[in-house]
Structures are given as C-alpha cells and as structure tokens.
CSV table of C-alpha atoms in Angstrom, one decimal:
chain,number,residue,atom,x,y,z
E,1,UNK,CA,155.7,37.4,83.3
E,2,UNK,CA,154.2,34.9,80.9
E,3,UNK,CA,150.7,33.5,81.5
E,4,UNK,CA,149.4,30.1,80.6
E,5,UNK,CA,145.9,28.7,80.2
E,6,UNK,CA,144.3,27.7,83.5
E,7,UNK,CA,145.0,24.1,84.6
E,8,UNK,CA,142.3,21.6,83.9
E,9,UNK,CA,142.6,19.7,87.1
E,10,UNK,CA,144.8,21.8,89.6
E,11,UNK,CA,146.3,20.3,92.7
E,12,UNK,CA,147.6,22.9,95.2
E,13,UNK,CA,151.3,22.2,96.1
E,14,UNK,CA,152.2,25.2,98.1
E,15,UNK,CA,151.5,28.7,99.2
E,16,UNK,CA,154.0,31.5,99.2
E,17,UNK,CA,154.7,33.3,102.5
E,18,UNK,CA,156.9,36.3,103.3
E,19,UNK,CA,160.1,37.3,101.5
E,20,UNK,CA,163.4,35.9,102.9
E,21,UNK,CA,166.3,38.3,102.6
E,22,UNK,CA,166.8,40.8,99.8
E,23,UNK,CA,167.6,38.6,96.8
E,24,UNK,CA,164.0,37.4,96.0
E,25,UNK,CA,163.8,34.2,98.0
E,26,UNK,CA,160.5,33.5,99.7
E,27,UNK,CA,159.2,31.4,102.6
E,28,UNK,CA,156.9,28.7,101.3
E,29,UNK,CA,154.5,26.3,103.0
E,30,UNK,CA,154.3,23.1,101.0
E,31,UNK,CA,151.5,20.5,100.8
E,32,UNK,CA,153.9,17.8,99.5
E,33,UNK,CA,155.0,14.9,101.7
E,34,UNK,CA,158.6,15.8,101.0
E,35,UNK,CA,158.9,19.6,101.1
E,36,UNK,CA,162.2,19.4,99.3
E,37,UNK,CA,160.5,17.8,96.3
E,38,UNK,CA,158.5,20.9,95.5
E,39,UNK,CA,160.4,21.5,92.2
E,40,UNK,CA,160.3,17.9,91.1
E,41,UNK,CA,157.0,18.2,89.2
E,42,UNK,CA,157.9,21.0,86.8
E,43,UNK,CA,156.9,24.6,86.9
E,44,UNK,CA,154.2,25.7,89.3
E,45,UNK,CA,151.3,27.8,88.2
E,46,UNK,CA,148.9,30.3,89.9
E,47,UNK,CA,145.2,30.4,89.4
E,48,UNK,CA,145.6,33.3,86.9
E,49,UNK,CA,148.2,31.4,84.8
E,50,UNK,CA,151.5,32.8,86.0
E,51,UNK,CA,154.4,30.4,86.0
E,52,UNK,CA,157.0,30.0,88.7
E,53,UNK,CA,160.0,27.7,88.2
E,54,UNK,CA,161.8,26.4,91.3
E,55,UNK,CA,165.5,26.9,91.1
E,56,UNK,CA,166.5,26.1,94.7
E,57,UNK,CA,164.8,24.8,97.9
E,58,UNK,CA,166.3,24.7,101.4
E,59,UNK,CA,164.7,23.8,104.7
E,60,UNK,CA,163.8,26.3,107.4
E,61,UNK,CA,162.0,24.9,110.4
E,62,UNK,CA,158.4,24.0,109.4
E,63,UNK,CA,158.7,25.6,105.9
E,64,UNK,CA,161.1,25.8,103.1
E,65,UNK,CA,162.9,28.8,101.6
E,66,UNK,CA,162.5,28.8,97.8
E,67,UNK,CA,164.1,30.7,95.0
E,68,UNK,CA,162.0,31.0,91.8
E,69,UNK,CA,163.7,31.9,88.6
E,70,UNK,CA,161.0,34.5,87.8
E,71,UNK,CA,161.5,36.4,91.1
E,72,UNK,CA,164.6,38.7,91.1
E,73,UNK,CA,164.4,40.8,94.2
E,74,UNK,CA,162.6,41.5,97.5
E,75,UNK,CA,160.2,43.9,95.9
E,76,UNK,CA,159.0,41.3,93.5
E,77,UNK,CA,158.8,38.7,96.3
E,78,UNK,CA,156.7,41.0,98.5
E,79,UNK,CA,154.0,41.0,95.9
E,80,UNK,CA,153.6,37.2,96.1
E,81,UNK,CA,152.7,36.7,99.7
E,82,UNK,CA,149.7,34.4,100.1
E,83,UNK,CA,149.9,33.2,96.5
E,84,UNK,CA,148.8,29.6,95.9
E,85,UNK,CA,150.8,27.4,93.5
E,86,UNK,CA,149.5,24.4,91.6
E,87,UNK,CA,150.4,21.7,89.2
E,88,UNK,CA,148.0,19.7,87.1
E,89,UNK,CA,147.0,16.3,88.5
E,90,UNK,CA,148.5,14.7,85.3
E,91,UNK,CA,151.9,15.7,86.7
E,92,UNK,CA,151.5,13.5,89.7
E,93,UNK,CA,152.0,9.7,90.0
E,94,UNK,CA,148.7,7.8,89.7
E,95,UNK,CA,149.8,4.4,91.1
E,96,UNK,CA,148.6,5.1,94.7
E,97,UNK,CA,147.7,2.2,97.0
E,98,UNK,CA,144.1,2.0,98.3
E,99,UNK,CA,145.0,3.9,101.5
E,100,UNK,CA,147.4,6.4,100.0
E,101,UNK,CA,146.3,10.0,99.5
E,102,UNK,CA,147.7,13.3,98.3
E,103,UNK,CA,147.8,16.0,101.0
E,104,UNK,CA,146.0,18.4,98.7
E,105,UNK,CA,143.1,15.9,98.4
E,106,UNK,CA,142.7,15.7,102.2
E,107,UNK,CA,142.7,19.5,102.9
E,108,UNK,CA,139.2,20.8,103.3
E,109,UNK,CA,137.5,17.5,103.9
E,110,UNK,CA,134.7,17.3,106.5
E,111,UNK,CA,135.7,15.4,109.6
E,112,UNK,CA,133.1,13.3,111.5
E,113,UNK,CA,133.3,11.0,114.4
E,114,UNK,CA,132.1,7.4,114.8
E,115,UNK,CA,128.5,8.7,115.6
E,116,UNK,CA,128.4,10.8,112.4
E,117,UNK,CA,128.7,14.1,114.4
E,118,UNK,CA,130.7,16.8,112.8
E,119,UNK,CA,134.2,17.3,114.3
E,120,UNK,CA,135.5,20.0,112.0
E,121,UNK,CA,137.5,20.2,108.7
E,122,UNK,CA,141.0,19.2,107.7
E,123,UNK,CA,143.2,22.3,107.7
E,124,UNK,CA,146.6,20.8,106.9
E,125,UNK,CA,148.6,17.6,106.9
E,126,UNK,CA,152.0,17.7,108.7
E,127,UNK,CA,154.9,15.3,109.0
E,128,UNK,CA,157.2,16.0,111.9
E,129,UNK,CA,159.2,12.9,111.4
E,130,UNK,CA,157.1,10.3,113.3
E,131,UNK,CA,154.3,9.8,110.9
E,132,UNK,CA,151.7,12.1,109.3
E,133,UNK,CA,149.5,14.3,111.5
E,134,UNK,CA,146.2,15.8,110.4
E,135,UNK,CA,145.4,19.3,111.7
E,136,UNK,CA,141.6,19.7,112.2
E,137,UNK,CA,139.9,23.1,112.6
E,138,UNK,CA,137.1,22.7,115.1
E,139,UNK,CA,133.8,24.7,115.0
E,140,UNK,CA,135.1,26.8,117.8
E,141,UNK,CA,138.0,28.0,115.6
E,142,UNK,CA,140.6,26.1,117.6
E,143,UNK,CA,142.8,23.4,116.0
E,144,UNK,CA,143.6,19.9,117.1
E,145,UNK,CA,146.1,17.4,115.8
E,146,UNK,CA,145.2,13.8,115.0
E,147,UNK,CA,147.6,11.0,113.9
E,148,UNK,CA,146.8,9.9,110.4
E,149,UNK,CA,146.7,6.1,111.1
E,150,UNK,CA,144.1,3.5,110.4
E,151,UNK,CA,143.2,3.3,114.0
E,152,UNK,CA,142.6,7.0,114.5
E,153,UNK,CA,141.3,7.6,111.0
E,154,UNK,CA,139.5,4.4,109.9
E,155,UNK,CA,137.8,5.9,106.9
E,156,UNK,CA,138.6,8.3,104.2
E,157,UNK,CA,136.0,8.9,101.5
E,158,UNK,CA,137.2,11.4,98.9
E,159,UNK,CA,134.0,11.0,96.8
E,160,UNK,CA,131.9,12.0,99.8
E,161,UNK,CA,134.4,14.7,100.9
E,162,UNK,CA,134.9,13.4,104.4
E,163,UNK,CA,137.0,11.4,106.8
E,164,UNK,CA,135.8,9.5,109.8
E,165,UNK,CA,137.8,9.5,113.1
E,166,UNK,CA,137.7,7.3,116.1
E,167,UNK,CA,137.4,9.8,118.9
E,168,UNK,CA,139.3,7.8,121.5
E,169,UNK,CA,142.1,6.7,119.2
E,170,UNK,CA,142.4,10.2,117.8
E,171,UNK,CA,142.7,11.7,121.3
E,172,UNK,CA,139.5,13.7,121.0
E,173,UNK,CA,138.1,12.2,124.2
E,174,UNK,CA,139.5,10.7,127.3
E,175,UNK,CA,139.5,7.0,128.3
E,176,UNK,CA,136.8,6.2,130.8
E,177,UNK,CA,139.3,5.8,133.7
E,178,UNK,CA,140.9,9.1,132.9
E,179,UNK,CA,137.5,10.8,132.8
E,180,UNK,CA,136.8,9.5,136.3
E,181,UNK,CA,139.9,10.9,137.8
E,182,UNK,CA,142.2,7.9,137.5
E,183,UNK,CA,145.9,8.5,138.1
E,184,UNK,CA,146.7,6.8,134.9
E,185,UNK,CA,147.9,9.1,132.1
E,186,UNK,CA,145.3,9.9,129.5
E,187,UNK,CA,145.4,7.9,126.2
E,188,UNK,CA,147.9,9.1,123.7
E,189,UNK,CA,147.9,7.3,120.3
E,190,UNK,CA,151.4,6.5,118.9
E,191,UNK,CA,151.7,8.4,115.6
E,192,UNK,CA,154.5,6.2,114.5
E,193,UNK,CA,152.3,3.2,113.9
E,194,UNK,CA,151.2,2.6,110.4
E,195,UNK,CA,151.8,6.0,108.8
E,196,UNK,CA,149.8,6.2,105.5
E,197,UNK,CA,150.3,7.5,102.0
E,198,UNK,CA,153.2,8.2,99.6
E,199,UNK,CA,156.1,10.4,100.8
E,200,UNK,CA,156.7,12.3,97.6
E,201,UNK,CA,154.4,14.6,95.5
E,202,UNK,CA,152.2,15.5,98.4
E,203,UNK,CA,151.5,12.1,99.9
E,204,UNK,CA,151.7,10.9,103.4
E,205,UNK,CA,153.9,7.9,103.8
C-alpha cells in the first residue's frame, strides 16, 4: 500500500471497526455530520500515511459499513480494526457560521459548568435524527448525553479547548421541585430546538 507524507493539519473523520462479511468490508464509526458523506472529501489517510479510498458506504444502525478500494478481503480488513482515518483541514469547507463546528473539533474538549467546575470531556457527537447530542465522559468513567443547543451549551471556546454547559438545561441536575420530591416530571430539555452546526463534513446542523 502506498504511503503519503503526513497531513499538515489532520482532522479525524472516522475510525475503522470490525470486519463485516468476508469480502473486505468494515464497520466504521464516523465523525461526520452525515455518515454517508464519508467519501465526499477524497481519500482518507492514516497517521502513518496509508491511503484509503471509499468506494461504497451503506448504513448499519449507529455506524456505516464501508468498502475501501485498497482492502480486498477479510484478512486485510481484520488488520485495520481501531485505525483512525483523517483528511487535511484544507479539504473541508471553511465558510462556517459563528456557532457551527466540526465534530472533530469538539471531541476531547474540556466540559465545565456555569460555576467553572469540571464536568468531564467530550467523547463523541451523535445525531439520532432530532438534533445533535454531545456525549460527555464524566470523571467517574460513566457517560452522559447533553443536547447540543445554545441553551444547554451556551459557550464553545475552541481556542481555550473547552465548552460550558448549563447544568439544568443540560439535564445534569434536577429542577428544585424535582429535587424536593415533587410529582412533576424532572426537566428534560428538548434536543430538537436550535440544533447547531453544518450537517456535512463532520458538522452538526
């Protein structure tokens, strides 16, 4: 397999999972807003310069099944499990709005609450059809989901490497009446309101 020079400004687009079938297809977790758009930005590249060309993509639950032109059989596919795939940032659109972000830029950011206390780190960004959801890994190792809306996430600061959440709107703490045993249902923020970011190329609108 040919190797290219390392990318100057890599943006992770996907990670390869287990093989699917015997013909070389693999399960892939994408970090693109539209998983089916994985092949729209040209060949994907590994950290060590290997090139993978997407020839087909089809949906499969929360992942996609991908065929790469360079992977011919299951044996070759098995050697790729866990491999991260990148494109150079120059391959991605640059005309983002002020509140639009690429998924890859959000992953790994520190999450703090309105008091400045650490909540955790962004582990993933999901879109289950009703707006983007941020998965946060808590210090305990557990994960929690927060709607990626202006109310729940009022601040994103890529330069500082952090996002700020509103604990109540994000569902991280109960409303006062719920905390005191009210029969009212606890607060659930509607993730369909004001979804943020571009839908293609790893965005979140």
